[in-house]
CSV table of N, CA, C and O in Angstrom, one decimal:
chain,number,residue,atom,x,y,z
L,1,MET,N,4.1,25.9,6.6
L,1,MET,CA,3.8,25.0,7.6
L,1,MET,C,2.4,23.7,7.0
L,1,MET,O,1.8,24.2,6.0
L,2,LEU,N,2.0,22.4,7.1
L,2,LEU,CA,1.2,21.3,6.7
L,2,LEU,C,-0.5,22.5,6.9
L,2,LEU,O,-0.1,23.1,7.7
L,3,ASN,N,-1.2,21.9,5.9
L,3,ASN,CA,-2.4,22.2,6.9
L,3,ASN,C,-2.7,21.0,7.0
L,3,ASN,O,-3.1,19.6,6.8
L,4,HIS,N,-3.3,21.5,8.6
L,4,HIS,CA,-3.5,19.9,9.2
L,4,HIS,C,-5.2,20.1,9.2
L,4,HIS,O,-6.2,20.9,10.0
L,5,VAL,N,-6.2,19.3,8.5
L,5,VAL,CA,-7.8,19.6,8.9
L,5,VAL,C,-8.0,17.9,9.6
L,5,VAL,O,-8.2,16.9,9.3
L,6,LYS,N,-9.2,18.2,10.3
L,6,LYS,CA,-9.9,17.2,10.6
L,6,LYS,C,-11.3,16.5,9.5
L,6,LYS,O,-11.9,17.3,8.8
L,7,ILE,N,-11.6,15.3,9.5
L,7,ILE,CA,-12.7,14.7,8.4
L,7,ILE,C,-13.7,15.5,9.6
L,7,ILE,O,-14.1,15.5,10.5
L,8,LYS,N,-14.4,15.6,8.6
L,8,LYS,CA,-15.9,16.4,8.9
L,8,LYS,C,-16.9,16.5,8.2
L,8,LYS,O,-17.8,15.9,8.9
L,9,THR,N,-16.9,14.7,7.3
L,9,THR,CA,-18.4,14.7,7.2
L,9,THR,C,-18.0,13.2,6.9
L,9,THR,O,-17.1,12.8,6.3
L,10,THR,N,-19.3,12.6,6.4
L,10,THR,CA,-19.0,11.4,6.1
L,10,THR,C,-18.3,10.8,4.8
L,10,THR,O,-17.6,9.9,5.0
L,11,ASP,N,-18.5,11.5,3.9
L,11,ASP,CA,-17.9,11.3,2.3
L,11,ASP,C,-16.0,11.3,3.2
L,11,ASP,O,-16.1,10.5,2.2
L,12,GLU,N,-15.6,12.1,3.6
L,12,GLU,CA,-14.9,12.3,4.0
L,12,GLU,C,-13.8,11.0,5.1
L,12,GLU,O,-12.7,10.8,4.5
L,13,LEU,N,-15.1,10.6,5.5
L,13,LEU,CA,-14.5,9.4,6.7
L,13,LEU,C,-14.6,8.3,5.9
L,13,LEU,O,-13.7,7.1,5.5
L,14,GLU,N,-15.6,7.7,5.1
L,14,GLU,CA,-15.8,6.9,3.4
L,14,GLU,C,-14.6,6.9,2.6
L,14,GLU,O,-14.4,6.1,2.3
L,15,PHE,N,-13.9,8.0,2.5
L,15,PHE,CA,-12.9,8.2,1.6
L,15,PHE,C,-11.2,7.7,2.4
L,15,PHE,O,-10.7,6.8,1.9
L,16,ALA,N,-11.5,8.4,3.4
L,16,ALA,CA,-9.8,7.7,4.2
L,16,ALA,C,-10.3,6.2,4.2
L,16,ALA,O,-9.2,5.3,4.1
L,17,VAL,N,-11.4,5.3,4.6
L,17,VAL,CA,-11.7,4.0,4.5
L,17,VAL,C,-11.2,3.5,3.6
L,17,VAL,O,-10.1,2.7,3.2
L,18,PHE,N,-11.2,4.1,2.2
L,18,PHE,CA,-11.3,3.2,1.7
L,18,PHE,C,-9.7,3.4,1.2
L,18,PHE,O,-8.5,2.8,-0.1
L,19,CYS,N,-8.9,4.6,0.8
L,19,CYS,CA,-7.8,5.1,0.8
L,19,CYS,C,-7.2,4.1,1.8
L,19,CYS,O,-6.2,2.8,1.1
L,20,ILE,N,-6.8,3.7,3.2
L,20,ILE,CA,-6.6,3.1,4.2
L,20,ILE,C,-6.7,1.5,3.7
L,20,ILE,O,-5.6,1.2,3.0
L,21,GLU,N,-7.4,1.1,3.5
L,21,GLU,CA,-8.4,-0.5,2.5
L,21,GLU,C,-7.5,-1.1,1.2
L,21,GLU,O,-7.1,-1.6,1.4
L,22,ASN,N,-7.0,0.1,0.8
L,22,ASN,CA,-6.7,-0.5,-0.8
L,22,ASN,C,-5.1,-0.2,-0.5
L,22,ASN,O,-4.4,-0.7,-1.3
L,23,ILE,N,-4.9,0.9,0.1
L,23,ILE,CA,-3.3,0.9,0.7
L,23,ILE,C,-2.5,-0.8,0.8
L,23,ILE,O,-1.9,-1.3,0.4
L,24,ALA,N,-4.0,-1.1,1.8
L,24,ALA,CA,-3.1,-2.1,2.2
L,24,ALA,C,-3.5,-3.4,1.6
L,24,ALA,O,-2.6,-4.1,1.2
L,25,ILE,N,-4.5,-3.4,0.6
L,25,ILE,CA,-5.0,-4.6,-0.2
L,25,ILE,C,-3.4,-4.5,-1.4
L,25,ILE,O,-2.6,-5.5,-1.9
L,26,LYS,N,-2.7,-3.0,-2.1
L,26,LYS,CA,-2.0,-3.2,-2.6
L,26,LYS,C,-0.3,-3.5,-2.2
L,26,LYS,O,0.7,-3.9,-2.6
L,27,LEU,N,-0.6,-3.6,-0.4
L,27,LEU,CA,0.4,-3.6,-0.4
L,27,LEU,C,0.7,-4.9,0.8
L,27,LEU,O,2.2,-5.2,1.0
L,28,GLY,N,-0.4,-5.8,0.9
L,28,GLY,CA,-0.5,-6.9,1.3
L,28,GLY,C,0.1,-6.5,2.9
L,28,GLY,O,0.1,-8.0,3.7
L,29,LYS,N,-0.9,-5.8,2.9
L,29,LYS,CA,-0.9,-5.6,4.9
L,29,LYS,C,-1.9,-5.2,4.9
L,29,LYS,O,-3.0,-5.3,4.5
L,30,ASN,N,-2.2,-5.5,6.5
L,30,ASN,CA,-2.8,-5.0,6.9
L,30,ASN,C,-3.9,-3.7,7.3
L,30,ASN,O,-2.6,-2.5,7.1
L,31,ALA,N,-4.5,-3.1,7.2
L,31,ALA,CA,-5.5,-2.0,7.7
L,31,ALA,C,-5.7,-0.9,8.3
L,31,ALA,O,-5.0,0.5,8.1
L,32,GLU,N,-5.1,-1.7,9.4
L,32,GLU,CA,-4.4,-0.8,10.9
L,32,GLU,C,-3.2,-1.1,10.6
L,32,GLU,O,-2.5,1.0,11.3
L,33,GLU,N,-2.2,-1.6,10.1
L,33,GLU,CA,-1.1,-1.3,10.0
L,33,GLU,C,-0.8,0.0,9.0
L,33,GLU,O,0.0,1.6,9.3
L,34,ILE,N,-1.5,0.1,7.7
L,34,ILE,CA,-1.7,1.2,7.4
L,34,ILE,C,-2.1,2.5,7.7
L,34,ILE,O,-1.8,3.8,7.6
L,35,TYR,N,-3.2,2.1,8.8
L,35,TYR,CA,-4.2,3.3,9.6
L,35,TYR,C,-3.0,4.2,10.4
L,35,TYR,O,-2.2,5.7,9.7
L,36,GLN,N,-2.0,3.6,10.9
L,36,GLN,CA,-1.0,4.3,12.0
L,36,GLN,C,0.1,4.8,10.7
L,36,GLN,O,1.1,5.2,11.5
L,37,ALA,N,0.9,3.7,9.6
L,37,ALA,CA,1.4,4.6,9.1
L,37,ALA,C,1.1,5.9,8.5
L,37,ALA,O,2.1,6.6,8.9
L,38,LEU,N,-0.4,6.3,8.6
L,38,LEU,CA,-0.8,7.0,7.9
L,38,LEU,C,-1.4,8.2,9.1
L,38,LEU,O,-1.0,9.3,8.4
L,39,THR,N,-1.3,7.8,9.6
L,39,THR,CA,-1.4,9.0,11.5
L,39,THR,C,-0.8,9.2,12.8
L,39,THR,O,0.4,10.3,12.8
L,40,GLU,N,0.1,7.5,12.4
L,40,GLU,CA,0.7,7.8,14.0
L,40,GLU,C,2.5,8.2,13.4
L,40,GLU,O,3.4,8.8,14.2
L,41,LYS,N,3.2,7.5,12.7
L,41,LYS,CA,4.2,6.7,11.9
L,41,LYS,C,4.4,8.7,11.0
L,41,LYS,O,5.5,8.4,10.8
L,42,SER,N,3.5,9.4,10.1
L,42,SER,CA,3.3,10.4,9.0
L,42,SER,C,2.0,11.6,10.1
L,42,SER,O,1.3,10.5,10.3
L,43,ASP,N,2.3,12.0,9.3
L,43,ASP,CA,0.8,12.9,9.2
L,43,ASP,C,-0.3,13.2,8.4
L,43,ASP,O,-1.0,13.5,8.0
L,44,ILE,N,0.2,12.4,7.5
L,44,ILE,CA,-0.2,12.3,5.8
L,44,ILE,C,-2.1,11.8,5.7
L,44,ILE,O,-2.8,12.8,4.8
L,45,LEU,N,-2.6,11.5,6.4
L,45,LEU,CA,-3.9,11.3,6.5
L,45,LEU,C,-4.8,13.1,6.7
L,45,LEU,O,-5.7,13.5,6.3
L,46,ASN,N,-4.4,13.8,7.3
L,46,ASN,CA,-4.8,14.7,7.9
L,46,ASN,C,-3.8,16.1,7.1
L,46,ASN,O,-4.2,17.3,7.3
L,47,SER,N,-2.3,16.0,6.5
L,47,SER,CA,-1.5,16.4,6.4
L,47,SER,C,-2.4,16.8,4.4
L,47,SER,O,-1.8,17.4,4.3
L,48,TYR,N,-2.2,15.7,4.4
L,48,TYR,CA,-2.2,15.3,3.0
L,48,TYR,C,-4.9,14.8,2.4
L,48,TYR,O,-4.0,15.3,2.1
L,49,ILE,N,-4.3,13.7,2.6
L,49,ILE,CA,-5.4,13.2,2.0
L,49,ILE,C,-7.4,13.9,2.5
L,49,ILE,O,-7.4,14.1,1.7
L,50,ILE,N,-7.2,14.4,3.6
L,50,ILE,CA,-8.4,14.8,4.0
L,50,ILE,C,-8.1,16.2,3.2
L,50,ILE,O,-9.6,16.7,2.8
L,51,PRO,N,-7.2,17.4,3.8
L,51,PRO,CA,-7.4,18.7,2.8
L,51,PRO,C,-7.6,18.5,1.2
L,51,PRO,O,-8.0,19.0,0.7
L,52,GLU,N,-6.9,17.5,0.6
L,52,GLU,CA,-7.4,16.8,-0.5
L,52,GLU,C,-8.0,16.9,-1.0
L,52,GLU,O,-8.8,16.3,-2.6
L,53,TYR,N,-8.9,15.8,-0.5
L,53,TYR,CA,-10.4,15.2,-0.4
L,53,TYR,C,-11.3,16.0,-1.8
L,53,TYR,O,-10.7,14.4,-2.8
L,54,GLU,N,-10.9,17.1,-1.8
L,54,GLU,CA,-12.1,17.1,-2.9
L,54,GLU,C,-11.6,17.0,-5.0
L,54,GLU,O,-12.4,16.7,-5.1
L,55,ILE,N,-10.9,17.0,-4.0
L,55,ILE,CA,-9.2,16.7,-5.5
L,55,ILE,C,-9.2,15.2,-5.8
L,55,ILE,O,-9.7,14.7,-6.9
L,56,LEU,N,-9.0,15.0,-4.9
L,56,LEU,CA,-8.6,13.2,-4.9
L,56,LEU,C,-9.6,12.2,-4.9
L,56,LEU,O,-9.1,11.3,-5.9
L,57,HIS,N,-10.5,12.3,-4.7
L,57,HIS,CA,-11.1,11.7,-4.9
L,57,HIS,C,-12.6,11.2,-6.3
L,57,HIS,O,-12.8,10.7,-6.2
L,58,THR,N,-11.7,12.7,-7.3
L,58,THR,CA,-12.6,12.3,-8.6
L,58,THR,C,-10.9,11.4,-9.2
L,58,THR,O,-11.7,11.1,-10.7
L,59,GLN,N,-10.5,11.3,-8.8
L,59,GLN,CA,-9.4,10.9,-9.0
L,59,GLN,C,-10.0,8.6,-9.7
L,59,GLN,O,-10.1,8.5,-8.6
L,60,SER,N,-8.5,7.9,-10.2
L,60,SER,CA,-8.8,6.9,-10.1
L,60,SER,C,-8.2,6.0,-9.1
L,60,SER,O,-7.2,7.0,-8.0
L,61,LYS,N,-9.3,4.8,-8.3
L,61,LYS,CA,-8.6,4.2,-7.5
L,61,LYS,C,-7.2,4.0,-7.7
L,61,LYS,O,-6.1,4.4,-6.9
L,62,ASP,N,-6.5,3.4,-8.7
L,62,ASP,CA,-4.9,3.7,-9.0
L,62,ASP,C,-4.4,4.1,-8.8
L,62,ASP,O,-3.1,4.1,-8.6
L,63,TYR,N,-4.4,5.5,-9.1
L,63,TYR,CA,-3.7,7.1,-8.8
L,63,TYR,C,-4.2,7.4,-7.4
L,63,TYR,O,-3.2,7.1,-6.9
L,64,ILE,N,-5.1,8.0,-7.0
L,64,ILE,CA,-5.2,7.3,-5.2
L,64,ILE,C,-3.9,7.0,-5.1
L,64,ILE,O,-3.1,7.5,-4.0
L,65,VAL,N,-4.5,5.9,-4.8
L,65,VAL,CA,-3.0,4.2,-3.8
L,65,VAL,C,-1.7,5.4,-4.6
L,65,VAL,O,-0.9,5.2,-3.5
L,66,ASP,N,-1.5,5.0,-5.7
L,66,ASP,CA,-0.3,4.8,-6.1
L,66,ASP,C,0.6,6.4,-5.5
L,66,ASP,O,1.1,6.4,-5.2
L,67,ASP,N,-0.4,7.3,-5.7
L,67,ASP,CA,0.0,8.6,-5.7
L,67,ASP,C,0.5,8.6,-3.6
L,67,ASP,O,1.0,9.2,-3.3
L,68,ILE,N,-0.7,8.0,-2.9
L,68,ILE,CA,-0.1,8.0,-1.9
L,68,ILE,C,1.0,7.2,-1.4
L,68,ILE,O,2.0,7.8,-0.4
L,69,ILE,N,1.3,5.7,-1.2
L,69,ILE,CA,2.3,5.4,-1.6
L,69,ILE,C,3.8,6.0,-2.2
L,69,ILE,O,4.6,6.4,-1.3
L,70,SER,N,3.2,6.6,-2.9
L,70,SER,CA,4.3,7.9,-3.6
L,70,SER,C,5.2,8.9,-2.4
L,70,SER,O,6.2,9.1,-1.7
L,71,LEU,N,4.1,9.3,-1.5
L,71,LEU,CA,4.2,10.1,-0.5
L,71,LEU,C,4.5,9.7,0.4
L,71,LEU,O,5.9,9.8,1.8
L,72,MET,N,4.4,8.0,0.8
L,72,MET,CA,4.5,7.6,1.7
L,72,MET,C,5.9,7.4,1.8
L,72,MET,O,7.2,7.6,3.0
L,73,GLU,N,6.3,7.3,0.6
L,73,GLU,CA,8.1,6.4,0.1
L,73,GLU,C,8.9,8.3,0.8
L,73,GLU,O,9.9,8.0,0.9
L,74,GLU,N,8.6,8.9,0.4
L,74,GLU,CA,9.0,10.3,0.4
L,74,GLU,C,9.4,11.6,2.1
L,74,GLU,O,10.0,11.4,1.6
L,75,ARG,N,8.6,10.7,2.2
L,75,ARG,CA,8.5,10.8,3.5
L,75,ARG,C,8.9,9.9,4.4
L,75,ARG,O,9.2,9.5,6.1
L,76,GLY,N,9.5,8.5,4.5
L,76,GLY,CA,10.2,8.0,4.5
L,76,GLY,C,9.1,7.3,5.4
L,76,GLY,O,10.0,6.6,6.7
L,77,VAL,N,8.3,7.3,5.5
L,77,VAL,CA,6.8,6.0,6.6
L,77,VAL,C,7.5,4.5,6.6
L,77,VAL,O,7.8,4.0,5.7
L,78,GLN,N,8.0,3.7,7.0
L,78,GLN,CA,8.3,2.7,7.0
L,78,GLN,C,7.2,1.7,7.6
L,78,GLN,O,6.3,2.2,8.4
L,79,LEU,N,7.0,0.7,7.4
L,79,LEU,CA,5.6,-0.7,7.4
L,79,LEU,C,6.3,-1.7,8.0
L,79,LEU,O,7.6,-2.3,8.2
């Protein structure tokens, strides 16, 4: 069973926005497309990004972006 967690703090919200914006930049997409990919086309935002916030936010931007893009590819998220 996946761990589903809702955003509870401003820090988590800011981190989610940071992830979405930086993935969009790396992939040459707009942030809305990435948000939909992480919420509607998958549950990566609530099942991975937010639950793993404490660990992920200590990593480099490139690591975070590449890690989430790899997860999107593993789960077959289409953009």
